[in-house]
Each structure stands twice: as C-alpha cells, then as structure tokens.
Amino acid sequence: GGQRARVSLARAVYADRDVYVLDDPLSALDAQVGERVMRECVCGALAGKTRVLATHHVSAAAYADLVVLLEEGRVAFQGSYAAYCDYAQPQRHAEGAVEAIGGDAGGAVEAESPLARSTVKKLSTLICEAPPAADSTPTAVSEAERRATEGTGKLLTEEERFKGAVEWAVYVRYMKACGGVGVCMSVMAVYLVTEVVMVSPSLWLALWSTKWLPLSATQYSLIYSGLSLASALTTPLRYWLSMTVMRRASREVHRGLLHSVSCATLQFFDTTPLGRIVNRFTNDIGNIDSDLQSSYSYLLSTISRFFSTVATMVATQVFVLGILIPCIVAYYYLLRFYARANREIKRLVNRVSSPMLSVLQEVIGGRWTVQAYGAAPAVIQKAIRCADVVFTCSYLQLGAELWLSVRIQLLSTTIIVAVALGAVAAVHVSFLPSHIGLLSLSLTLALEISSLLDGIVTVLASVEADMNSIERVFYMTDHIDHEDLQGAIEAEVQRIRKAEDGTSQGSPETSSENDESVGFDSCSSPLLIRQRGNNQFGSIVFEHVDMRYRPGLPLVLRDVCFAVVPGQKVGVVGRTGSGKSTLLLAFLRLVEVCGGRMLVCGRDARDYDVRGLRQLFSMMTGLCAATWIRLAAAATLRCGARCGRWGWRSACAARRAGWTGACRRAARTTAWASASCCAWRARC
C-alpha cells in the first residue's frame, strides 16, 4: 500500500498540473514517512499549486491554509488551523478523560493472569524442544556481507543471446522429444521410400514412351495407374507421420517450459520482464508449433526429392555427376555464409520482440494511468521505436533471402545448361548413352533441380534459425532457479485430468471432533499427517533469521527472533518498508532465508517440501480486511451479530462450492471475529 501510494503521488507531481486533488495518500504510510511526504512533496515540490487533501490525519492540518471538517456529510468547521485547534479543544479534553479511564482498566487487565503464564510456558517449551540450529548465532554484519551489498546491480536481467551455430546437443534433445533418434531415422526412411514411389510413375512413363519392355498397352496402363495410386496415397502418409512426431515434440517442449516457469522462484519473476516470458510462450512456441514443423517437413521432402532427381540424372547421363559435384560444393559454402548471417538476424528478431511485448503489457495494465496523465503520445512513440527495431531486423532478413536467391538462380542455370548440352552431345556422340525417353526425363528434372537446391539451402538456413527458438526455450527450461516442489505439479495435473475424465473419487474426510484422531489433508498427495494432540502443531518459531531477496542485496530481515504458540493471535506492526510483508514471504518460502532457521510445528521449514509447507498456512487477506473494517465500527454498530452472519454466509457459500477447507477457515474466522468484537464492545 505505501509503495503504491508513493508511486501514484510521484506520477501526479511529474504531471505538473495547477490543481491537485489528493485522496488520502497518507493512509498507507507510517507517521515518519507521511510527515516527510507532506513536508518535502506536498508543501515543497507542489508549493504554489492548489492542493486539496482529504485525510483523517489531524497532523496534516497544520500544513493547510484552510481546514474543512466534515461530520456525517456536513461541514462542521471551516477556517484556519489555529481556529480549528480552538474548536477541537473541548473534544480533546473529553477524549483524554476517556483514555485515562481506559488506561486504568487496561492496567488492571494487563496484570499477570493464568493465560499470560500459560503463554510464556508454551513459548519456553517450544524454544527448548526445538533441535539446535547450526548457524543461529547472531553476529554483526560480516565483511563478506558488506562486500556483497556494496554493488547491488540492476533489478532486471539482460536477455540471453546465443552466438555461433546451434549446438548439436540441442538437435539431439529435440530428436529425443520427438520420440528418440530411432523414431526420427524411421521418419527419414519413410520419406526416402515414399520418394521412390513418387518418382516411379514418371520413370515408368518414360519407359512406356520408348517401349522399353515387351508389354502391351493395357499392361503399361495398369502398372502406371497402380504406381500413380501408390504415389497419391504415400504423399499424405509421410506428412501425417512427420507432423505427428513433431507435434509430440512441441507438446514436450511446451510442457517443460510451462513446468519450469510454474516452479520458478519469486526472484525469477522480479528480475525477468513479463514481455520476455510472454515472448517465449507466444513467439518461440509459435515458431516451434508452426514454422519449425513446416521447415522440417519441407526439408525432408526436398532432400529426398533431390536425391531421387540426382540419381535419375546420373543414371541417364553419367557426365552430369562431374558438373553436379562442383555445384554442390559451391552450394555448401554459399549455405555456410548465408546461414551464419541468417542465424544471427533470426536471433535479433526473436530478441527485439520482447521489448515490444513488454510495452504492450504495460499499456494494457496501466491504460487508466496513461489516459489520466496524458502520456499516450509518449507511449505511442516508445511503441513505434520498438516496432521500428522489429521491422528493421525483418528487412535485413528479407534482404539476405533475396541475396541468396540471386546466387542460387545463377548456379541452377549452370546446371540446366550443362544437362542440356550433355543431352545434345549424347545424341551426336556414339559412345554416350542416348536413350531419348530418359534424356528427356533428365532434362525435365534438371529444370526442377534449381528449385530443389534453392529450397534446400533456404530451408536448411531457416531450420537452423528456427532452432534458435528451441535453444531459447531450453535455456528458460534449464537455467532458471526452481522451487523444490518434488513433482507436485505433475501430481496436480494428473489429479485434474482424472477429475475431468470423471474418475476422481475424492478424498475421504476425517472427523475433527476427537482431539486424539489423526487428520489427513484433502490434497492430491499425502503431504501432511498431523496429530491433533501435538502441542507444537500450529507453532512458529523464528531463531535469528536473516533474509535478502537476492544475492548481492542488503538484508531485509536481520536477526529476527520471536515465537508464536498454537492458538495465539499475533499482530505484526511496523513502519513502511520495515519487513511486515517479507515475513509472509519467509513463511511460504517464496524467498529462502540466508541465516538462522524457522521452525513450523516443531520442524525446520527446510525439512518440509515447498508444497507441504504452504499447505500449513491459509491466506485470508481479503477476509481479514473485511473483518477489521467491521471491528473498526464496533462502537456504533452491532458488530458481533454482523460478523457472525457474515462468517456463517461465507461458510455456507464455501460448503455449497465443495471447499471443505474454506468452510473450516470461515468457521474459525467467525469465532475469532465474534470474540474480538465482544472484547471491543467490552472495552467501549
């Protein structure tokens, strides 16, 4: 709350307006920070502006030129601060008398009672029964820690960028995701066999035209029809097989990325822009699902077609092999030169998409702020700059493709001319084979070989460039810090799948009326088996806990020691930034402690797996806020009955939804709220 209030106030100050309407920005700040904000911001940076401040902090009225007091929707007072002090003097005397009476009563209540003695006894028992900690001795800030906190560095990390060719390990891992090396080799074999079947009708037609075999026209026609039918059936078969295998790889790659991001630590989301994560799940996964699959299928079909074409040409004209070998070598070096540039351009294209997606996410999330402060032109200019970078890289990629196309056409024309001259020479030279049907087929295939070589070079470079998406996904899968969930996500996915299939049976509920009974959590895995009679169940002990958000940052919790006995209600108070919310992160192990230890139910928090530890805690931030609002109005409203009815409705709604754990929490909240309201009313 305090951070958000300061950021909103800073935006308003930078907007430089003539009139400022401040809707209680001090409510989320402590006294010291609020006084500094009033002195340096409201009365300093905004001096000379018209400022209307709505607040319940009486101390802020000392800075005002005009004080307006509202009571029940009416103006009760209007004037200067000095006049307001005179007006409020009788009320202060009355409040002081009430506080004096309450202070005497409070002193009587705060005398030593059996409840206080039992609480101290429980605390001492918890601390004594806990196993000794290895590093729980509080010390001063060490020299190593001081050196670590000198350079904090930037919050957001730079996006990784690979250089050079894609490693073979990435290809092997992708083949394993497809089902293994054996499956990939089988797909390649199917492509070669089907290519032979697809070429056979053209070859048989060439033999038919010259009556190569002593067969009748009907026999030639039947054989040609059978080969054509087989060719028509095998073409979709190989595409279906390759797409099925690569679709399986896409699912495995996406599942690994999703599992990695789902298990990532809080530090990863603090240091990684959201646009980078979205870019992995949209652009990179989209390339893997669409472009990479199409490129691999086209590459396999083109290579198999190229081999069948070369084999036919060599069989009809042997001297063509002497022309093809130099051209293939030239194509190889051309491919190496082009692939190196295309690979780096593709990496740039993938990398520059992340800032544009980040801008889009920021605009969607803060569109009201952008409109309120008139920042739309600046945001549009920033988006245009990001789009210019993306289109510049795309323009470079298109230029490289055109450069390659010109050179491939030149080499292809050389091959066609050589084959045509060889066919003419074969007719006029007696020692060369001169079968007219096969020579015409060879010349026809030579016209096709230019497009085949063009396709092979282009698709090979495209495959290597698209493999950068695999490389980037594997990097985010393997090189980010993960929480120790121990297969909890897989178990939850399996449970959801069984529930969707209608095969889930539901976990049996155990009775909680008997304190001696054993309770089981109703989650998918048997994480907790708790004994109701255990006197440490529900206890929390902090022993000299130190915590920092990331290595190299200063400590946010330093030598924290306290203990909470089972059933005790504890309030954590402190100024803005003192570490109240950080305690919650430590409870749930969203950020690991770097010193000391935390005992939960008598066990070290590190001994729990993350899922089991978090199931010990119940988050009710919204419910607690609503409860405190009702408690604040206890002097004028019948808060006890109101809280009771509210808690009962929450429990009934939760039970209708089937949330047994929520019902139990709502019932406990009702009892706690009713008891607190009774105490409040007794105090009043």
XYZ file of C-alpha atoms in Angstrom:
684
model
C 0.000 0.000 0.000
C 2.696 2.503 0.930
C 4.746 1.811 -2.176
C 1.713 2.238 -4.415
C 0.701 5.488 -2.721
C 4.158 6.986 -3.171
C 4.328 5.940 -6.836
C 0.901 7.446 -7.550
C 1.862 10.670 -5.800
C 5.128 10.831 -7.760
C 3.231 10.455 -11.048
C 0.962 13.317 -10.041
C 3.947 15.542 -9.173
C 5.671 14.856 -12.506
C 2.420 15.668 -14.334
C 2.871 19.345 -13.276
C -0.771 20.400 -13.007
C -2.265 23.536 -11.484
C -4.765 21.758 -9.212
C -4.070 18.568 -7.235
C -6.795 16.505 -5.550
C -5.143 14.060 -3.130
C -7.480 11.334 -1.892
C -5.823 10.339 1.385
C -2.380 9.263 0.074
C -1.086 9.240 3.667
C -3.313 6.408 4.914
C -0.889 3.693 3.778
C 2.184 5.486 5.174
C 3.572 5.491 8.670
C 3.952 8.684 10.675
C 7.580 9.427 9.761
C 7.191 8.795 6.030
C 3.872 10.648 5.959
C 5.386 13.688 7.650
C 8.278 13.692 5.175
C 5.914 13.383 2.209
C 3.900 16.332 3.494
C 6.970 18.460 4.125
C 9.051 17.698 1.012
C 6.400 16.831 -1.563
C 3.014 18.387 -0.817
C 4.454 21.563 0.723
C 7.773 21.501 -1.141
C 7.597 20.272 -4.724
C 3.942 21.307 -5.041
C 4.386 24.738 -3.457
C 2.413 27.353 -5.350
C -0.152 24.791 -6.581
C -3.748 24.431 -5.463
C -3.809 21.305 -3.281
C -6.946 19.677 -1.888
C -6.041 16.921 0.585
C -8.663 14.558 2.007
C -7.268 12.766 5.053
C -8.048 11.659 8.575
C -4.554 12.575 9.825
C -5.073 15.588 12.063
C -1.343 16.405 11.983
C -1.589 17.162 8.249
C -3.960 20.039 9.008
C -1.032 22.065 10.383
C 0.287 22.480 6.816
C -3.076 23.630 5.397
C -4.156 27.186 4.701
C -7.807 26.194 5.068
C -9.175 23.352 7.212
C -12.616 21.879 6.477
C -14.022 19.348 8.959
C -16.768 17.011 7.742
C -19.105 15.140 10.077
C -21.893 12.912 8.749
C -21.702 14.527 5.321
C -21.947 18.095 6.676
C -19.339 20.806 7.088
C -18.832 21.007 10.843
C -15.977 23.510 10.778
C -14.225 25.720 8.252
C -11.324 28.028 8.979
C -7.618 28.257 9.725
C -5.596 25.689 11.635
C -5.417 27.910 14.734
C -9.194 28.262 14.744
C -9.517 24.519 14.308
C -7.329 23.939 17.382
C -9.637 26.156 19.421
C -12.652 24.332 18.017
C -11.236 20.885 18.782
C -10.031 21.710 22.318
C -13.222 20.524 24.135
C -13.234 17.263 22.211
C -9.604 16.647 23.174
C -10.377 17.060 26.872
C -13.248 14.562 26.583
C -11.100 12.032 24.727
C -8.325 12.425 27.300
C -10.727 11.618 30.119
C -11.963 8.504 28.325
C -8.377 7.369 27.648
C -7.489 7.859 31.307
C -10.397 5.649 32.373
C -9.495 3.088 29.743
C -5.854 3.184 30.800
C -6.734 2.302 34.387
C -8.917 -0.557 33.225
C -6.235 -1.704 30.869
C -3.694 -1.761 33.644
C -5.953 -3.982 35.679
C -6.455 -6.318 32.794
C -2.765 -6.404 31.901
C -1.850 -7.795 35.303
C -0.365 -11.250 35.325
C -3.061 -13.805 34.572
C -3.142 -17.591 34.130
C -3.471 -17.094 30.378
C -0.311 -14.989 30.259
C 1.575 -17.515 32.387
C 0.468 -20.394 30.130
C 1.530 -18.459 27.019
C 5.023 -17.855 28.418
C 5.248 -21.527 29.397
C 4.308 -22.642 25.879
C 6.856 -20.299 24.330
C 9.650 -21.602 26.542
C 8.630 -25.202 25.785
C 8.703 -24.591 22.037
C 12.130 -22.987 22.131
C 13.621 -25.636 24.429
C 12.248 -28.623 22.479
C 13.480 -27.332 19.129
C 16.613 -29.032 17.742
C 19.741 -26.878 17.812
C 20.499 -24.737 14.770
C 23.907 -24.839 13.151
C 24.067 -21.185 12.181
C 21.674 -19.452 14.552
C 24.177 -17.326 16.467
C 23.507 -13.651 15.859
C 26.574 -11.721 14.770
C 27.343 -8.322 13.402
C 27.398 -7.676 9.673
C 30.354 -9.617 8.307
C 32.902 -8.229 5.899
C 31.758 -10.648 3.183
C 28.179 -9.476 3.567
C 29.297 -5.866 3.466
C 31.197 -6.512 0.222
C 28.202 -8.358 -1.214
C 25.877 -5.447 -0.550
C 28.179 -2.766 -1.944
C 27.229 -3.410 -5.588
C 23.550 -4.138 -5.890
C 23.402 -4.090 -9.684
C 20.306 -3.688 -11.797
C 16.973 -5.218 -10.949
C 16.124 -6.614 -14.402
C 18.494 -9.086 -16.021
C 19.658 -8.817 -19.607
C 18.097 -11.250 -22.047
C 20.416 -14.024 -23.119
C 21.768 -14.024 -26.652
C 23.488 -17.022 -28.176
C 26.306 -16.747 -30.673
C 27.573 -19.142 -33.302
C 25.924 -22.250 -34.659
C 23.264 -24.088 -32.700
C 24.888 -26.873 -30.713
C 24.292 -30.464 -31.737
C 23.081 -31.196 -28.221
C 20.024 -29.034 -28.960
C 19.243 -31.095 -32.073
C 19.693 -34.351 -30.157
C 17.422 -33.137 -27.363
C 14.766 -32.135 -29.869
C 15.023 -35.565 -31.502
C 14.526 -37.158 -28.091
C 11.437 -35.006 -27.607
C 10.170 -36.341 -30.939
C 10.398 -39.857 -29.550
C 14.063 -40.701 -29.884
C 16.702 -40.998 -32.574
C 15.156 -44.246 -33.818
C 11.805 -42.572 -34.485
C 13.468 -39.744 -36.411
C 15.505 -42.184 -38.518
C 12.318 -44.129 -39.257
C 10.630 -40.940 -40.486
C 13.592 -40.225 -42.777
C 13.445 -43.782 -44.133
C 9.721 -43.377 -44.824
C 10.451 -40.184 -46.766
C 13.071 -41.942 -48.915
C 10.815 -44.921 -49.633
C 7.841 -42.741 -50.476
C 10.026 -40.607 -52.744
C 10.957 -43.696 -54.735
C 7.262 -44.486 -55.052
C 6.521 -40.906 -56.154
C 9.253 -40.909 -58.840
C 8.298 -44.316 -60.215
C 5.262 -43.079 -62.279
C 7.442 -40.567 -64.174
C 10.149 -43.169 -64.739
C 7.621 -45.765 -65.902
C 6.055 -43.227 -68.279
C 9.484 -42.597 -69.848
C 9.996 -46.334 -70.344
C 6.488 -46.680 -71.765
C 7.141 -43.987 -74.377
C 10.070 -45.969 -75.835
C 8.582 -49.472 -75.402
C 11.481 -50.443 -73.117
C 9.756 -53.665 -72.064
C 7.769 -56.045 -74.281
C 4.395 -55.331 -72.656
C 1.034 -54.452 -74.049
C -0.520 -51.013 -73.730
C -3.034 -52.346 -71.224
C -0.270 -53.718 -69.026
C 1.661 -50.450 -69.224
C -1.515 -48.575 -68.342
C -2.386 -50.793 -65.382
C 1.127 -50.592 -63.944
C 1.170 -46.820 -64.406
C -2.218 -46.490 -62.707
C -1.059 -48.603 -59.755
C 2.129 -46.564 -59.329
C 0.164 -43.303 -59.532
C -2.313 -44.542 -56.929
C 0.525 -45.597 -54.611
C 2.164 -42.188 -55.073
C -1.091 -40.403 -54.227
C -1.523 -42.470 -51.054
C 2.045 -42.208 -49.753
C 2.308 -38.413 -50.068
C -0.157 -37.545 -47.259
C 1.087 -40.526 -45.238
C 4.594 -39.177 -44.801
C 3.372 -35.674 -43.987
C 0.982 -37.061 -41.388
C 3.766 -39.127 -39.825
C 6.247 -36.245 -39.650
C 3.683 -33.794 -38.276
C 2.575 -36.291 -35.633
C 6.139 -36.834 -34.449
C 6.985 -33.122 -34.364
C 3.684 -32.246 -32.716
C 4.669 -34.598 -29.929
C 7.976 -32.761 -29.618
C 6.131 -29.430 -29.434
C 3.993 -30.699 -26.580
C 7.048 -31.954 -24.698
C 8.934 -28.691 -25.196
C 5.933 -26.608 -24.123
C 5.295 -28.849 -21.121
C 8.902 -28.464 -19.993
C 8.781 -24.682 -20.367
C 5.461 -24.400 -18.549
C 6.679 -26.629 -15.722
C 9.898 -24.627 -15.428
C 8.133 -21.264 -15.233
C 5.484 -22.643 -12.869
C 8.184 -23.880 -10.488
C 10.341 -20.756 -10.800
C 11.287 -18.809 -7.712
C 9.976 -15.360 -6.882
C 13.365 -13.897 -7.807
C 12.893 -15.002 -11.421
C 9.678 -13.016 -11.798
C 11.224 -9.989 -10.072
C 14.231 -9.878 -12.416
C 12.611 -11.022 -15.690
C 10.344 -8.678 -17.677
C 6.900 -10.058 -18.367
C 7.317 -9.417 -22.080
C 10.263 -11.813 -22.189
C 8.191 -14.614 -20.679
C 5.276 -13.852 -22.997
C 7.679 -13.867 -25.943
C 8.790 -17.399 -25.045
C 5.225 -18.683 -24.842
C 3.972 -16.880 -27.967
C 6.700 -16.169 -30.497
C 9.095 -19.018 -29.728
C 6.444 -21.661 -29.089
C 4.615 -20.422 -32.197
C 7.770 -20.926 -34.265
C 8.146 -24.436 -32.859
C 4.499 -25.317 -33.498
C 4.282 -23.879 -36.999
C 7.457 -22.705 -38.723
C 9.819 -25.383 -37.446
C 7.453 -28.246 -38.248
C 6.808 -26.948 -41.761
C 10.518 -26.346 -42.327
C 11.496 -29.851 -41.231
C 8.781 -31.479 -43.355
C 9.723 -29.417 -46.394
C 13.419 -30.111 -45.805
C 12.918 -33.876 -45.654
C 10.753 -33.909 -48.772
C 13.161 -31.623 -50.664
C 16.248 -33.651 -49.753
C 14.592 -36.932 -50.704
C 13.368 -35.362 -53.947
C 16.870 -34.037 -54.654
C 18.471 -37.452 -54.181
C 15.929 -39.132 -56.468
C 16.439 -36.432 -59.118
C 20.220 -36.697 -58.989
C 20.052 -40.493 -59.151
C 17.835 -40.334 -62.264
C 20.063 -37.760 -63.951
C 23.247 -39.700 -63.215
C 21.650 -42.935 -64.442
C 20.804 -41.332 -67.786
C 23.895 -39.097 -68.154
C 26.938 -40.091 -66.142
C 28.933 -36.983 -67.052
C 26.341 -34.844 -65.204
C 27.931 -36.048 -61.991
C 31.080 -34.100 -62.847
C 29.018 -30.916 -63.060
C 26.855 -31.557 -60.015
C 29.734 -32.163 -57.596
C 31.344 -28.691 -58.061
C 27.912 -27.057 -57.922
C 27.039 -28.904 -54.714
C 30.343 -27.769 -53.163
C 29.559 -24.186 -54.194
C 26.091 -24.541 -52.662
C 27.628 -25.788 -49.422
C 29.893 -22.766 -48.993
C 27.055 -20.489 -50.026
C 24.875 -22.108 -47.387
C 27.519 -21.675 -44.686
C 27.934 -17.995 -45.492
C 24.194 -17.316 -45.641
C 23.279 -19.431 -42.615
C 25.731 -17.545 -40.416
C 24.097 -14.202 -41.215
C 20.532 -15.536 -41.224
C 21.036 -17.217 -37.847
C 22.145 -14.015 -36.148
C 19.387 -11.988 -37.820
C 16.813 -14.502 -36.602
C 18.195 -14.240 -33.089
C 17.879 -10.478 -33.278
C 14.280 -10.790 -34.476
C 13.424 -13.093 -31.567
C 15.184 -10.844 -29.083
C 13.740 -7.486 -30.153
C 10.187 -8.804 -29.897
C 10.366 -8.924 -26.087
C 10.518 -5.116 -25.515
C 7.528 -4.583 -27.796
C 5.509 -7.176 -25.874
C 6.590 -5.565 -22.589
C 5.297 -2.191 -23.782
C 2.015 -3.825 -24.768
C 1.643 -5.436 -21.333
C 2.420 -2.139 -19.582
C -0.140 -0.258 -21.659
C -2.838 -2.868 -21.033
C -2.160 -2.882 -17.288
C -1.829 0.892 -16.858
C -4.159 2.261 -19.531
C -6.096 4.355 -16.992
C -2.890 5.932 -15.695
C -1.722 6.651 -19.242
C -5.005 8.375 -20.065
C -5.175 10.273 -16.778
C -1.742 11.850 -17.154
C -1.900 12.354 -20.924
C 1.050 10.040 -21.544
C -0.453 8.411 -24.642
C 1.857 10.242 -27.125
C 4.971 9.181 -25.203
C 3.768 5.577 -25.003
C 2.952 5.571 -28.723
C 6.398 6.897 -29.565
C 8.000 4.204 -27.433
C 5.915 1.514 -29.140
C 6.819 2.920 -32.574
C 10.518 2.807 -31.717
C 10.203 -0.834 -30.648
C 8.255 -1.654 -33.820
C 10.895 0.099 -35.945
C 13.577 -2.134 -34.481
C 11.495 -5.249 -35.200
C 10.786 -4.234 -38.804
C 14.413 -3.254 -39.344
C 15.520 -6.765 -38.419
C 12.802 -8.232 -40.647
C 14.025 -6.032 -43.516
C 17.554 -7.349 -43.020
C 16.230 -10.899 -43.100
C 14.363 -10.246 -46.354
C 17.465 -8.684 -47.922
C 19.548 -11.730 -47.009
C 16.962 -14.031 -48.592
C 17.000 -12.032 -51.843
C 20.815 -12.068 -51.871
C 20.749 -15.852 -51.619
C 18.067 -16.242 -54.274
C 20.122 -14.447 -56.937
C 23.168 -16.668 -56.424
C 21.133 -19.859 -56.300
C 19.474 -18.993 -59.600
C 22.912 -18.468 -61.151
C 24.151 -21.906 -60.071
C 20.878 -23.552 -61.087
C 21.130 -22.054 -64.572
C 24.636 -23.500 -64.860
C 23.339 -26.991 -64.075
C 20.469 -26.711 -66.590
C 22.794 -25.559 -69.382
C 25.232 -28.385 -68.638
C 22.490 -31.034 -68.720
C 21.047 -29.644 -71.977
C 24.460 -29.612 -73.671
C 25.099 -33.128 -72.417
C 21.802 -34.341 -73.908
C 22.649 -32.831 -77.311
C 26.135 -34.339 -77.181
C 24.727 -37.740 -76.255
C 22.611 -37.781 -79.419
C 25.552 -36.925 -81.724
C 28.303 -38.894 -79.964
C 28.032 -42.620 -80.395
C 29.857 -43.775 -77.242
C 27.449 -41.938 -74.900
C 24.095 -43.482 -73.902
C 21.358 -41.796 -75.915
C 18.005 -43.164 -74.727
C 15.637 -40.417 -75.861
C 12.988 -41.036 -73.195
C 15.445 -40.994 -70.312
C 17.298 -37.981 -71.750
C 14.047 -36.016 -71.918
C 13.229 -37.052 -68.336
C 16.719 -35.971 -67.240
C 16.296 -32.579 -68.897
C 12.887 -32.141 -67.254
C 14.358 -32.975 -63.855
C 17.210 -30.530 -64.470
C 14.644 -27.746 -64.727
C 13.347 -28.826 -61.319
C 16.728 -29.144 -59.630
C 17.174 -25.371 -59.442
C 14.104 -25.005 -57.261
C 15.198 -28.034 -55.212
C 18.640 -26.602 -54.490
C 17.102 -23.227 -53.742
C 14.681 -24.888 -51.344
C 17.383 -26.975 -49.640
C 19.665 -24.013 -48.973
C 16.815 -21.756 -47.854
C 15.148 -24.357 -45.655
C 18.420 -25.503 -44.064
C 19.148 -21.921 -43.069
C 15.552 -21.489 -41.895
C 15.701 -24.669 -39.807
C 18.886 -23.525 -38.092
C 17.349 -20.102 -37.472
C 14.133 -21.632 -36.113
C 16.155 -23.928 -33.870
C 17.114 -20.764 -32.027
C 13.568 -20.812 -30.631
C 14.234 -24.329 -29.312
C 17.508 -23.054 -27.880
C 15.802 -20.158 -26.118
C 13.032 -22.358 -24.717
C 15.556 -24.914 -23.449
C 17.519 -22.104 -21.804
C 14.476 -20.911 -19.853
C 13.670 -24.531 -19.047
C 17.097 -25.367 -17.608
C 18.804 -22.159 -16.485
C 16.373 -20.579 -14.039
C 16.108 -21.271 -10.335
C 13.265 -23.573 -9.333
C 11.470 -24.280 -6.105
C 11.629 -27.750 -4.611
C 8.116 -28.873 -5.466
C 9.119 -32.569 -5.868
C 6.678 -33.466 -8.609
C 3.731 -31.693 -7.004
C 2.742 -30.001 -10.250
C 2.694 -33.289 -12.172
C 0.561 -34.832 -9.443
C -1.842 -31.893 -9.572
C -2.079 -32.123 -13.369
C -2.852 -35.832 -13.152
C -5.486 -35.149 -10.496
C -7.152 -32.508 -12.679
C -7.114 -34.836 -15.668
C -8.738 -37.591 -13.642
C -11.331 -35.136 -12.366
C -12.111 -34.030 -15.920
C -12.473 -37.659 -17.002
C -14.826 -38.304 -14.109
C -12.522 -40.854 -12.496
C -11.630 -38.919 -9.366
C -13.109 -40.450 -6.246
C -12.483 -37.596 -3.788
C -10.570 -37.889 -0.598
C -12.489 -39.054 2.457
C -12.993 -36.529 5.201
C -11.937 -37.421 8.668
C -13.746 -36.290 11.722
C -12.179 -33.405 13.595
C -14.298 -33.660 16.712
C -11.963 -36.041 18.507
C -8.702 -34.435 19.547
C -6.970 -37.793 19.511
C -7.835 -38.561 15.876
C -5.389 -38.280 13.021
C -6.254 -35.767 10.248
C -5.303 -36.062 6.592
C -5.153 -33.147 4.177
C -7.567 -33.393 1.266
C -4.917 -32.710 -1.351
C -3.680 -34.987 -4.080
C -0.541 -36.135 -2.318
C -0.250 -37.320 1.310
C 1.855 -34.405 2.466
C 0.606 -33.957 5.999
C -0.383 -36.434 8.676
C -0.952 -34.364 11.786
C -1.717 -35.451 15.293
C -4.363 -33.263 16.910
C -2.959 -33.729 20.377
C 0.516 -32.475 19.452
C 1.255 -29.347 21.470
C 3.556 -27.973 18.757
C 1.035 -28.170 15.913
C 0.392 -24.592 14.780
C 3.522 -23.111 16.381
C 6.014 -20.847 14.618
C 9.475 -20.026 15.939
C 11.983 -17.669 14.300
C 15.563 -18.091 15.501
C 17.954 -15.338 14.374
C 16.524 -15.298 10.850
C 18.305 -13.269 8.172
C 16.865 -12.862 4.680
C 17.681 -10.982 1.499
C 15.748 -11.035 -1.745
C 18.729 -11.813 -3.973
C 22.467 -12.363 -3.566
C 24.218 -9.017 -3.565
C 21.320 -7.122 -1.976
C 21.222 -5.913 1.638
C 19.380 -7.865 4.309
C 15.675 -7.111 4.646
C 15.314 -9.263 7.774
C 18.173 -9.150 10.249
C 18.401 -11.371 13.341
C 14.610 -11.786 13.714
C 13.620 -13.808 16.787
C 10.088 -14.486 18.007
C 7.792 -17.398 18.778
C 4.076 -17.980 18.272
C 2.327 -20.643 20.338
C -0.572 -22.703 18.939
C -3.850 -20.798 19.009
C -2.226 -17.438 19.667
C -3.303 -14.364 17.670
C -0.361 -12.127 16.775
C -0.388 -8.722 15.129
C 2.690 -7.566 13.204
C 3.049 -3.784 13.094
C 5.755 -1.525 11.763
C 6.501 1.435 9.568
C 6.511 1.325 5.781
C 9.266 -0.934 4.488
C 10.018 -2.468 7.886
C 9.530 -6.046 6.642
C 5.942 -6.959 7.507
C 5.193 -8.434 4.089
C 8.636 -10.022 3.991
C 7.668 -12.222 6.931
C 4.913 -13.714 4.780
C 7.440 -14.492 2.051
C 9.593 -16.237 4.642
C 6.636 -18.268 5.951
C 5.821 -19.614 2.488
C 9.472 -19.943 1.411
C 8.876 -17.674 -1.533
C 12.288 -16.282 -0.627
C 14.748 -18.532 1.179
C 16.336 -17.338 4.403
C 20.105 -16.887 4.323
C 20.719 -17.202 8.055
C 19.125 -18.720 11.125
C 16.133 -21.002 10.870
C 12.348 -21.025 11.037
C 10.507 -23.770 12.930
C 6.968 -24.632 11.866
C 5.113 -27.129 14.048
C 8.401 -28.036 15.704
C 10.215 -28.834 12.442
C 12.696 -26.812 10.466
C 10.981 -25.206 7.480
C 13.736 -26.556 5.231
C 12.718 -30.116 6.159
C 9.309 -29.606 4.517
C 8.880 -29.724 0.801
C 7.542 -26.432 -0.506
C 4.030 -27.686 -1.212
C 3.702 -29.321 2.197
C 4.897 -26.185 3.980
C 2.499 -23.902 2.137
C -0.431 -26.167 2.870
C 0.148 -25.479 6.559
C -0.768 -21.812 6.004
C -4.075 -20.315 4.948
C -4.122 -16.947 3.182
C -7.142 -14.777 4.010
C -6.025 -11.247 3.161
C -9.393 -10.097 1.833
C -11.336 -11.738 4.681
C -9.087 -10.153 7.285
C -9.520 -6.716 5.713
C -13.297 -7.051 5.796
C -13.138 -8.238 9.401
C -11.062 -5.260 10.510
C -13.468 -2.858 8.780
C -16.290 -4.309 10.858
C -14.212 -4.190 14.025
C -13.446 -0.516 13.440
C -17.173 0.295 13.532
C -17.832 -1.697 16.719
C -18.632 1.406 18.793
C -21.656 2.353 16.685
C -22.746 -0.891 15.005
C -23.819 -4.270 16.287
C -20.554 -5.766 15.076
C -20.898 -9.099 16.827
C -24.104 -10.098 15.068
C -22.928 -8.623 11.776
C -19.636 -10.553 11.842
C -21.451 -13.708 12.886
C -23.890 -13.521 9.988
C -21.039 -12.679 7.570
C -18.943 -15.631 8.672
C -21.940 -18.000 8.528
C -22.782 -16.883 4.963
C -19.138 -17.386 3.930
C -19.126 -20.879 5.409
C -22.400 -21.823 3.680
C -21.231 -20.482 0.320
C -17.936 -22.329 0.646
C -19.657 -25.579 1.589
C -22.005 -25.294 -1.392
C -18.925 -24.916 -3.601
C -17.415 -28.031 -2.069
C -14.489 -26.291 -0.414
C -14.258 -28.075 2.916
C -11.035 -26.371 3.917
C -12.534 -22.948 3.203
C -15.532 -23.809 5.398
C -13.301 -24.680 8.298
C -11.318 -21.471 7.855
C -14.515 -19.420 7.643
C -15.801 -21.028 10.836
C -12.553 -20.254 12.635
C -12.675 -16.692 11.295
C -16.252 -16.308 12.569
C -15.288 -17.436 16.055
C -12.238 -15.160 16.096
C -14.213 -12.163 14.785
C -17.039 -12.685 17.284
C -14.606 -12.961 20.194
C -12.737 -9.861 19.039
C -15.975 -7.907 18.657
C -17.060 -8.895 22.151
C -13.721 -7.721 23.516
C -14.055 -4.466 21.575
C -17.561 -3.849 22.885
C -16.458 -4.609 26.443
C -13.627 -2.105 26.047
C -16.056 0.535 24.737
